[in-house]
Amino acid sequence: MAVPGWPLPTFCTASAARTRAVSTARWSSSVHSRSVVLAPRLADPGERRLLVACAGAVRELAGEPGDRLLHWDLHYGNVLAGEREPWLAIDPKPLAGDPGFELMPALFNRWDPRRVRFRFDLMTEVLGLDRARARGWTLGRVLQNSLWEIAEGARELRVEQAEVGRQLLGW
C-alpha cells in the first residue's frame, strides 16, 4: 500500500520503478478493451451491467492514473514480520498508479460481506485517500479479477467480486 508521505524503500529508486512498473493508465486501457469482449460471456445480465459500470468507473480515472509505486499483490499472506523492519511486504508486482488501486485485497481477503464498506471507509480515511478515486480504482480491480476468471471460462462472477462491486456502486 502506498502511504502518503512515506519514502520509497531504499531498494527501489524512482527510475527503476519507471522501467519495471506497468502503469495504471496502460492497465486501464487494456482492461476496458477486454471487458467489451469478455463481459457478454456472463449468463446474468445484471452481472454484465455490473462489469459495464466497473469499466465506466475506470474510464473516468484513466486520464489521471497516479504515479505512486504500488505493490499490486498486497494482502495478508504477502506481509511478514521482519527483522530489519517490523513488516516486510513480499512478492510485489510493481505498478505505477493511484494508491486506491491497492484496496481490493483488504476487502476480498478474509471475506465478510458485512465489513466491505467499513473496511473501505476505514482504509480511505486512515490513508487519506480520495474516496471517489479509491472507489473507481477498486471497481477496476473487481473488473480485472472478474475478466481473468471469465477468460478462464467462468460464466458468472464470484460472489465476493460481485458483492464488492455492488456495495461500492451503491446497488
PDB file of N, CA, C and O in Angstrom, residues 111-142:
ATOM      1  N   TRP A 111     -12.907 -12.799   3.741  1.00  0.00           N
ATOM      2  CA  TRP A 111     -14.166 -12.268   3.248  1.00  0.00           C
ATOM      3  C   TRP A 111     -15.242 -12.189   4.318  1.00  0.00           C
ATOM      4  O   TRP A 111     -15.522 -13.150   5.025  1.00  0.00           O
ATOM      5  N   ASP A 112     -15.861 -11.034   4.412  1.00  0.00           N
ATOM      6  CA  ASP A 112     -17.037 -10.806   5.244  1.00  0.00           C
ATOM      7  C   ASP A 112     -17.835  -9.699   4.569  1.00  0.00           C
ATOM      8  O   ASP A 112     -17.447  -8.525   4.629  1.00  0.00           O
ATOM      9  N   PRO A 113     -18.939 -10.035   3.899  1.00  0.00           N
ATOM     10  CA  PRO A 113     -19.686  -9.024   3.153  1.00  0.00           C
ATOM     11  C   PRO A 113     -20.201  -7.884   4.029  1.00  0.00           C
ATOM     12  O   PRO A 113     -20.403  -6.778   3.550  1.00  0.00           O
ATOM     13  N   ARG A 114     -20.366  -8.129   5.324  1.00  0.00           N
ATOM     14  CA  ARG A 114     -20.853  -7.082   6.224  1.00  0.00           C
ATOM     15  C   ARG A 114     -19.782  -6.038   6.519  1.00  0.00           C
ATOM     16  O   ARG A 114     -20.089  -4.977   7.046  1.00  0.00           O
ATOM     17  N   ARG A 115     -18.525  -6.329   6.184  1.00  0.00           N
ATOM     18  CA  ARG A 115     -17.419  -5.439   6.532  1.00  0.00           C
ATOM     19  C   ARG A 115     -16.855  -4.671   5.337  1.00  0.00           C
ATOM     20  O   ARG A 115     -15.916  -3.898   5.497  1.00  0.00           O
ATOM     21  N   VAL A 116     -17.394  -4.883   4.156  1.00  0.00           N
ATOM     22  CA  VAL A 116     -16.830  -4.260   2.952  1.00  0.00           C
ATOM     23  C   VAL A 116     -16.806  -2.743   3.075  1.00  0.00           C
ATOM     24  O   VAL A 116     -15.753  -2.114   2.911  1.00  0.00           O
ATOM     25  N   ARG A 117     -17.941  -2.117   3.328  1.00  0.00           N
ATOM     26  CA  ARG A 117     -17.994  -0.650   3.409  1.00  0.00           C
ATOM     27  C   ARG A 117     -17.169  -0.131   4.587  1.00  0.00           C
ATOM     28  O   ARG A 117     -16.487   0.879   4.471  1.00  0.00           O
ATOM     29  N   PHE A 118     -17.235  -0.822   5.718  1.00  0.00           N
ATOM     30  CA  PHE A 118     -16.453  -0.401   6.873  1.00  0.00           C
ATOM     31  C   PHE A 118     -14.967  -0.413   6.543  1.00  0.00           C
ATOM     32  O   PHE A 118     -14.250   0.553   6.804  1.00  0.00           O
ATOM     33  N   ARG A 119     -14.485  -1.511   5.955  1.00  0.00           N
ATOM     34  CA  ARG A 119     -13.064  -1.604   5.608  1.00  0.00           C
ATOM     35  C   ARG A 119     -12.672  -0.541   4.596  1.00  0.00           C
ATOM     36  O   ARG A 119     -11.635   0.103   4.706  1.00  0.00           O
ATOM     37  N   PHE A 120     -13.503  -0.369   3.573  1.00  0.00           N
ATOM     38  CA  PHE A 120     -13.213   0.624   2.540  1.00  0.00           C
ATOM     39  C   PHE A 120     -13.142   2.019   3.159  1.00  0.00           C
ATOM     40  O   PHE A 120     -12.188   2.775   2.930  1.00  0.00           O
ATOM     41  N   ASP A 121     -14.146   2.385   3.950  1.00  0.00           N
ATOM     42  CA  ASP A 121     -14.170   3.714   4.572  1.00  0.00           C
ATOM     43  C   ASP A 121     -12.988   3.899   5.518  1.00  0.00           C
ATOM     44  O   ASP A 121     -12.369   4.968   5.535  1.00  0.00           O
ATOM     45  N   LEU A 122     -12.671   2.883   6.303  1.00  0.00           N
ATOM     46  CA  LEU A 122     -11.556   2.975   7.244  1.00  0.00           C
ATOM     47  C   LEU A 122     -10.236   3.177   6.502  1.00  0.00           C
ATOM     48  O   LEU A 122      -9.437   4.056   6.859  1.00  0.00           O
ATOM     49  N   MET A 123     -10.003   2.367   5.454  1.00  0.00           N
ATOM     50  CA  MET A 123      -8.735   2.489   4.726  1.00  0.00           C
ATOM     51  C   MET A 123      -8.598   3.840   4.035  1.00  0.00           C
ATOM     52  O   MET A 123      -7.535   4.453   4.075  1.00  0.00           O
ATOM     53  N   THR A 124      -9.669   4.311   3.413  1.00  0.00           N
ATOM     54  CA  THR A 124      -9.560   5.604   2.734  1.00  0.00           C
ATOM     55  C   THR A 124      -9.340   6.727   3.744  1.00  0.00           C
ATOM     56  O   THR A 124      -8.579   7.657   3.475  1.00  0.00           O
ATOM     57  N   GLU A 125      -9.959   6.625   4.918  1.00  0.00           N
ATOM     58  CA  GLU A 125      -9.768   7.658   5.936  1.00  0.00           C
ATOM     59  C   GLU A 125      -8.352   7.620   6.506  1.00  0.00           C
ATOM     60  O   GLU A 125      -7.666   8.641   6.548  1.00  0.00           O
ATOM     61  N   VAL A 126      -7.904   6.451   6.933  1.00  0.00           N
ATOM     62  CA  VAL A 126      -6.585   6.337   7.561  1.00  0.00           C
ATOM     63  C   VAL A 126      -5.474   6.700   6.585  1.00  0.00           C
ATOM     64  O   VAL A 126      -4.489   7.339   6.953  1.00  0.00           O
ATOM     65  N   LEU A 127      -5.623   6.310   5.332  1.00  0.00           N
ATOM     66  CA  LEU A 127      -4.594   6.578   4.333  1.00  0.00           C
ATOM     67  C   LEU A 127      -4.733   7.948   3.676  1.00  0.00           C
ATOM     68  O   LEU A 127      -3.890   8.341   2.871  1.00  0.00           O
ATOM     69  N   GLY A 128      -5.808   8.646   3.988  1.00  0.00           N
ATOM     70  CA  GLY A 128      -6.004   9.969   3.415  1.00  0.00           C
ATOM     71  C   GLY A 128      -6.272   9.939   1.922  1.00  0.00           C
ATOM     72  O   GLY A 128      -5.844  10.833   1.193  1.00  0.00           O
ATOM     73  N   LEU A 129      -6.979   8.918   1.466  1.00  0.00           N
ATOM     74  CA  LEU A 129      -7.251   8.779   0.035  1.00  0.00           C
ATOM     75  C   LEU A 129      -8.553   9.465  -0.346  1.00  0.00           C
ATOM     76  O   LEU A 129      -9.490   9.532   0.453  1.00  0.00           O
ATOM     77  N   ASP A 130      -8.623   9.934  -1.557  1.00  0.00           N
ATOM     78  CA  ASP A 130      -9.859  10.462  -2.112  1.00  0.00           C
ATOM     79  C   ASP A 130     -10.806   9.269  -2.313  1.00  0.00           C
ATOM     80  O   ASP A 130     -10.489   8.346  -3.070  1.00  0.00           O
ATOM     81  N   ARG A 131     -11.946   9.301  -1.639  1.00  0.00           N
ATOM     82  CA  ARG A 131     -12.863   8.148  -1.679  1.00  0.00           C
ATOM     83  C   ARG A 131     -13.379   7.847  -3.086  1.00  0.00           C
ATOM     84  O   ARG A 131     -13.514   6.696  -3.460  1.00  0.00           O
ATOM     85  N   ALA A 132     -13.689   8.874  -3.839  1.00  0.00           N
ATOM     86  CA  ALA A 132     -14.217   8.653  -5.191  1.00  0.00           C
ATOM     87  C   ALA A 132     -13.169   7.975  -6.072  1.00  0.00           C
ATOM     88  O   ALA A 132     -13.487   7.044  -6.819  1.00  0.00           O
ATOM     89  N   ARG A 133     -11.929   8.424  -5.994  1.00  0.00           N
ATOM     90  CA  ARG A 133     -10.865   7.799  -6.793  1.00  0.00           C
ATOM     91  C   ARG A 133     -10.614   6.368  -6.314  1.00  0.00           C
ATOM     92  O   ARG A 133     -10.461   5.454  -7.124  1.00  0.00           O
ATOM     93  N   ALA A 134     -10.549   6.179  -5.006  1.00  0.00           N
ATOM     94  CA  ALA A 134     -10.316   4.834  -4.465  1.00  0.00           C
ATOM     95  C   ALA A 134     -11.452   3.897  -4.869  1.00  0.00           C
ATOM     96  O   ALA A 134     -11.211   2.740  -5.216  1.00  0.00           O
ATOM     97  N   ARG A 135     -12.672   4.400  -4.855  1.00  0.00           N
ATOM     98  CA  ARG A 135     -13.823   3.598  -5.286  1.00  0.00           C
ATOM     99  C   ARG A 135     -13.659   3.181  -6.751  1.00  0.00           C
ATOM    100  O   ARG A 135     -13.830   2.023  -7.100  1.00  0.00           O
ATOM    101  N   GLY A 136     -13.293   4.136  -7.604  1.00  0.00           N
ATOM    102  CA  GLY A 136     -13.115   3.823  -9.022  1.00  0.00           C
ATOM    103  C   GLY A 136     -12.028   2.801  -9.267  1.00  0.00           C
ATOM    104  O   GLY A 136     -12.214   1.850 -10.040  1.00  0.00           O
ATOM    105  N   TRP A 137     -10.875   2.971  -8.604  1.00  0.00           N
ATOM    106  CA  TRP A 137      -9.788   2.008  -8.807  1.00  0.00           C
ATOM    107  C   TRP A 137     -10.125   0.648  -8.211  1.00  0.00           C
ATOM    108  O   TRP A 137      -9.738  -0.395  -8.753  1.00  0.00           O
ATOM    109  N   THR A 138     -10.873   0.620  -7.111  1.00  0.00           N
ATOM    110  CA  THR A 138     -11.275  -0.666  -6.539  1.00  0.00           C
ATOM    111  C   THR A 138     -12.268  -1.361  -7.461  1.00  0.00           C
ATOM    112  O   THR A 138     -12.196  -2.580  -7.656  1.00  0.00           O
ATOM    113  N   LEU A 139     -13.169  -0.603  -8.055  1.00  0.00           N
ATOM    114  CA  LEU A 139     -14.072  -1.198  -9.050  1.00  0.00           C
ATOM    115  C   LEU A 139     -13.273  -1.709 -10.250  1.00  0.00           C
ATOM    116  O   LEU A 139     -13.639  -2.729 -10.853  1.00  0.00           O
ATOM    117  N   GLY A 140     -12.181  -1.026 -10.565  1.00  0.00           N
ATOM    118  CA  GLY A 140     -11.297  -1.526 -11.620  1.00  0.00           C
ATOM    119  C   GLY A 140     -10.700  -2.874 -11.266  1.00  0.00           C
ATOM    120  O   GLY A 140     -10.550  -3.740 -12.127  1.00  0.00           O
ATOM    121  N   ARG A 141     -10.354  -3.062 -10.005  1.00  0.00           N
ATOM    122  CA  ARG A 141      -9.833  -4.360  -9.572  1.00  0.00           C
ATOM    123  C   ARG A 141     -10.911  -5.433  -9.631  1.00  0.00           C
ATOM    124  O   ARG A 141     -10.636  -6.588  -9.975  1.00  0.00           O
ATOM    125  N   VAL A 142     -12.152  -5.074  -9.287  1.00  0.00           N
ATOM    126  CA  VAL A 142     -13.271  -6.023  -9.441  1.00  0.00           C
ATOM    127  C   VAL A 142     -13.354  -6.434 -10.906  1.00  0.00           C
ATOM    128  O   VAL A 142     -13.478  -7.625 -11.228  1.00  0.00           O
TER     129      VAL A 142
END
